[in-house]
Tab-separated table of C-alpha atoms and ligand atoms in Angstrom:
chain	number	residue	atom	x	y	z
U	1	MET	CA	-104.283	23.288	38.297
U	2	GLU	CA	-100.573	22.808	39.108
U	3	SER	CA	-100.229	20.130	36.418
U	4	LEU	CA	-101.458	22.509	33.722
U	5	SER	CA	-99.052	24.429	31.497
U	6	ASN	CA	-98.933	28.205	31.797
U	7	GLN	CA	-100.806	28.526	28.504
U	8	GLU	CA	-103.532	26.178	29.736
U	9	LYS	CA	-103.838	28.221	32.930
U	10	LEU	CA	-104.133	31.425	30.879
U	11	ASN	CA	-106.744	29.787	28.655
U	12	PHE	CA	-108.676	28.821	31.780
U	13	LEU	CA	-108.462	32.395	33.085
U	14	PHE	CA	-109.589	33.829	29.755
U	15	GLU	CA	-112.641	31.577	29.749
U	16	LYS	CA	-113.535	32.955	33.173
U	17	ILE	CA	-113.224	36.649	32.226
U	18	LYS	CA	-114.159	36.772	28.526
U	19	ASP	CA	-117.669	38.095	29.308
U	20	CYS	CA	-116.485	40.408	32.106
U	21	ASN	CA	-118.599	43.434	32.908
U	22	ARG	CA	-116.904	44.505	36.140
U	23	CYS	CA	-116.441	48.052	34.822
U	24	PRO	CA	-118.241	50.303	32.288
U	25	LEU	CA	-115.768	49.441	29.512
U	26	GLY	CA	-117.438	46.060	29.241
U	27	LYS	CA	-120.516	47.726	27.732
U	28	THR	CA	-118.731	49.344	24.753
U	29	ARG	CA	-116.008	46.864	23.824
U	30	THR	CA	-116.094	44.551	20.839
U	31	HIS	CA	-113.614	42.039	22.274
U	32	VAL	CA	-111.860	41.547	25.591
U	33	VAL	CA	-108.187	41.945	24.653
U	34	PHE	CA	-106.669	39.432	27.031
U	35	GLY	CA	-103.033	39.265	25.857
U	36	GLU	CA	-100.657	36.974	23.978
U	37	ALA	CA	-98.383	35.064	23.170
U	38	ASN	CA	-95.572	33.292	25.079
U	39	ALA	CA	-96.962	32.137	28.416
U	40	ASP	CA	-93.471	31.108	29.580
U	41	SER	CA	-91.750	34.376	28.723
U	42	LYS	CA	-89.322	36.017	31.154
U	43	VAL	CA	-90.649	39.359	29.937
U	44	ILE	CA	-94.156	40.765	29.923
U	45	PHE	CA	-94.958	44.015	28.112
U	46	ILE	CA	-97.875	45.927	29.646
U	47	GLY	CA	-99.589	48.863	27.952
U	48	GLU	CA	-102.485	50.981	29.178
U	49	GLY	CA	-105.384	49.567	27.157
U	50	PRO	CA	-106.576	48.400	23.739
U	51	GLY	CA	-107.167	50.871	20.907
U	52	LYS	CA	-109.531	50.661	17.955
U	53	GLU	CA	-107.698	47.936	16.006
U	54	GLU	CA	-107.055	45.905	19.134
U	55	ASP	CA	-110.727	46.086	20.074
U	56	ILE	CA	-111.731	44.859	16.608
U	57	GLN	CA	-109.207	42.037	16.464
U	58	GLY	CA	-109.060	41.087	20.163
U	59	ILE	CA	-105.245	41.206	20.023
U	60	PRO	CA	-103.015	43.733	21.863
U	61	PHE	CA	-100.711	46.190	20.084
U	62	VAL	CA	-101.700	45.484	16.474
U	63	GLY	CA	-102.174	49.086	15.288
U	64	ARG	CA	-99.471	51.437	13.980
U	65	SER	CA	-97.949	52.015	17.398
U	66	GLY	CA	-97.983	48.283	18.117
U	67	GLN	CA	-96.102	47.652	14.897
U	68	LEU	CA	-93.475	50.210	15.937
U	69	LEU	CA	-93.071	48.534	19.320
U	70	SER	CA	-92.738	45.126	17.624
U	71	GLN	CA	-90.039	46.602	15.396
U	72	ALA	CA	-88.068	47.956	18.369
U	73	ILE	CA	-88.384	44.628	20.221
U	74	SER	CA	-87.229	42.787	17.119
U	75	GLU	CA	-84.192	45.058	16.737
U	76	VAL	CA	-83.156	44.834	20.404
U	77	PHE	CA	-84.139	41.285	21.398
U	78	GLN	CA	-84.289	39.637	17.944
U	79	TRP	CA	-87.692	38.399	19.038
U	80	THR	CA	-90.876	37.865	17.081
U	81	ARG	CA	-94.280	38.139	18.707
U	82	LYS	CA	-94.299	34.469	19.709
U	83	ASN	CA	-91.236	34.979	21.945
U	84	TYR	CA	-92.801	37.263	24.579
U	85	TYR	CA	-96.056	38.060	26.347
U	86	ILE	CA	-97.893	41.339	25.819
U	87	THR	CA	-101.058	42.679	27.407
U	88	ASN	CA	-102.605	45.813	28.908
U	89	ILE	CA	-103.669	47.197	32.285
U	90	VAL	CA	-107.315	47.217	31.166
U	91	LYS	CA	-108.564	44.549	28.801
U	92	CYS	CA	-111.349	46.548	27.121
U	93	ARG	CA	-110.980	49.659	24.975
U	94	PRO	CA	-111.455	52.993	26.776
U	95	THR	CA	-113.144	55.481	24.433
U	96	ILE	CA	-114.311	59.037	24.930
U	97	ASP	CA	-117.915	58.348	23.889
U	98	LEU	CA	-120.289	55.605	22.853
U	99	LYS	CA	-119.512	56.193	19.164
U	100	MET	CA	-116.036	54.794	19.954
U	101	ILE	CA	-114.237	57.344	17.824
U	102	LYS	CA	-111.273	58.264	20.007
U	103	ASP	CA	-109.234	56.476	22.635
U	104	ARG	CA	-108.638	57.798	26.116
U	105	ALA	CA	-106.634	56.725	29.136
U	106	PRO	CA	-108.483	54.343	31.483
U	107	GLU	CA	-110.139	55.871	34.552
U	108	LYS	CA	-108.996	54.936	38.064
U	109	ASN	CA	-112.102	52.827	38.719
U	110	GLU	CA	-111.568	50.929	35.451
U	111	VAL	CA	-107.933	50.228	36.332
U	112	GLU	CA	-108.894	49.052	39.814
U	113	ALA	CA	-111.613	46.778	38.419
U	114	CYS	CA	-109.322	45.202	35.847
U	115	LEU	CA	-106.010	44.905	37.738
U	116	PRO	CA	-106.935	41.557	39.354
U	117	ILE	CA	-106.889	39.981	35.869
U	118	LEU	CA	-103.357	41.272	35.264
U	119	THR	CA	-102.334	40.085	38.731
U	120	MET	CA	-103.515	36.571	37.875
U	121	GLN	CA	-101.663	36.692	34.546
U	122	LEU	CA	-98.470	37.686	36.388
U	123	GLU	CA	-98.944	34.909	38.943
U	124	ILE	CA	-99.190	32.384	36.102
U	125	ILE	CA	-96.379	33.688	33.865
U	126	LYS	CA	-93.998	34.711	36.670
U	127	PRO	CA	-91.922	37.076	34.514
U	128	VAL	CA	-88.454	38.279	35.517
U	129	VAL	CA	-89.079	41.696	33.985
U	130	ILE	CA	-92.130	43.871	33.365
U	131	ILE	CA	-91.834	46.473	30.623
U	132	ALA	CA	-94.391	49.192	31.373
U	133	VAL	CA	-95.241	50.658	27.977
U	134	GLY	CA	-96.046	54.333	28.413
U	135	SER	CA	-96.937	56.697	31.185
U	136	SER	CA	-100.399	55.375	32.059
U	137	ALA	CA	-99.204	51.805	32.487
U	138	ALA	CA	-96.261	52.857	34.654
U	139	LYS	CA	-98.417	55.153	36.785
U	140	ALA	CA	-101.091	52.517	37.289
U	141	LEU	CA	-98.601	49.851	38.347
U	142	LEU	CA	-96.286	52.024	40.442
U	143	ASN	CA	-98.945	54.331	41.886
U	144	ILE	CA	-96.894	57.413	41.045
U	145	ASN	CA	-97.619	60.716	39.316
U	146	GLN	CA	-94.273	61.376	37.641
U	147	GLY	CA	-94.285	61.631	33.846
U	148	ILE	CA	-92.649	59.067	31.613
U	149	THR	CA	-89.791	61.416	30.694
U	150	SER	CA	-88.479	61.295	34.267
U	151	ILE	CA	-89.016	57.585	34.980
U	152	HIS	CA	-88.232	55.800	31.705
U	153	GLY	CA	-85.037	53.796	31.606
U	154	LYS	CA	-84.863	53.429	35.403
U	155	TRP	CA	-85.571	50.233	37.299
U	156	HIS	CA	-88.582	50.068	39.595
U	157	ASP	CA	-90.167	47.313	41.640
U	158	TYR	CA	-93.660	45.936	41.174
U	159	ARG	CA	-94.502	43.321	43.792
U	160	GLY	CA	-90.977	41.915	43.666
U	161	ILE	CA	-90.703	42.007	39.865
U	162	SER	CA	-88.195	44.370	38.189
U	163	LEU	CA	-90.088	46.931	36.155
U	164	MET	CA	-88.704	49.116	33.359
U	165	PRO	CA	-90.890	51.958	32.015
U	166	ILE	CA	-90.423	52.869	28.350
U	167	PHE	CA	-91.978	55.471	26.049
U	168	HIS	CA	-95.289	54.490	24.513
U	169	PRO	CA	-94.848	53.871	20.784
U	170	SER	CA	-97.742	56.241	19.987
U	171	TYR	CA	-95.710	59.009	21.682
U	172	VAL	CA	-92.704	57.973	19.592
U	173	LEU	CA	-94.853	58.093	16.449
U	174	ARG	CA	-96.045	61.605	17.302
U	175	ASN	CA	-92.404	62.668	17.529
U	176	GLY	CA	-91.345	61.251	14.167
U	177	GLY	CA	-91.325	57.463	14.632
U	178	LYS	CA	-88.214	55.489	13.753
U	179	VAL	CA	-86.081	58.541	12.963
U	180	SER	CA	-86.892	60.316	16.244
U	181	PRO	CA	-84.628	60.564	19.317
U	182	GLN	CA	-87.519	59.042	21.291
U	183	TYR	CA	-87.262	55.825	19.255
U	184	ASN	CA	-83.574	55.546	20.115
U	185	LEU	CA	-84.365	56.172	23.784
U	186	MET	CA	-87.043	53.480	23.701
U	187	LYS	CA	-84.511	51.064	22.254
U	188	LEU	CA	-81.881	52.025	24.847
U	189	ASP	CA	-84.363	51.254	27.624
U	190	LEU	CA	-85.196	47.924	25.994
U	191	GLU	CA	-81.476	47.157	25.820
U	192	LYS	CA	-81.220	47.618	29.595
U	193	ALA	CA	-84.036	45.107	30.027
U	194	ARG	CA	-82.397	42.694	27.577
U	195	ASP	CA	-79.056	42.881	29.401
U	196	PHE	CA	-80.795	42.386	32.762
U	197	ILE	CA	-82.574	39.268	31.493
U	198	ASN	CA	-79.386	37.866	29.996
U	199	ASN	CA	-77.744	38.163	33.418
U	200	ASN	CA	-80.606	36.627	35.393
E	1	SF4	S1	-111.820	46.506	31.359
E	1	SF4	FE1	-111.404	44.711	32.634
E	1	SF4	S2	-112.774	44.922	34.420
E	1	SF4	FE2	-113.553	46.292	32.795
E	1	SF4	S3	-115.071	45.022	31.726
E	1	SF4	FE3	-113.135	44.820	30.611
E	1	SF4	S4	-112.188	42.969	31.460
E	1	SF4	FE4	-113.798	43.614	32.884
């Protein structure tokens, strides 16, 4: 295993979990949304869970909010998608009913069932920084109840890894998208992460 590249180790892990049914979300998903792309990245972006488009395509953050996040990352880091790794706390889409019309936040039991997969991804990638994208992701990782408005932009620790919470891009979209103050705040928080990485 040690002689394998990080990408090969992730591929191996994906093969092991691609038919996972450890929680109820396994029954309604279309695809397990494992994560992508740079297995050697110093930064890993972690959201709460896949939405409708992600479930269809099997790729994280590909809907409207994902495109906004990609835009902010591009403006701050000058990175394309192949430069960093992005995934979610839960790998299958949480929906409010079996018709899969609306998204919802993952339940505690779903987070607990799925976190071991994220833990293994972190052990393989060994990032310097975790960007927790949105309130649910930050709460799940940090085991806190504070809202994103009070914790974004401040450094936290997740198992020895520096963690920066940022606004979720869907929240930014609801507040006006690229012209909103929330977009600028999201970029300011990303700039802190960029500067930290450049100095480490
Ligand atoms: S959300 Fe995670 S634990 Fe639940 S079925 Fe999907 S992969 Fe398995």
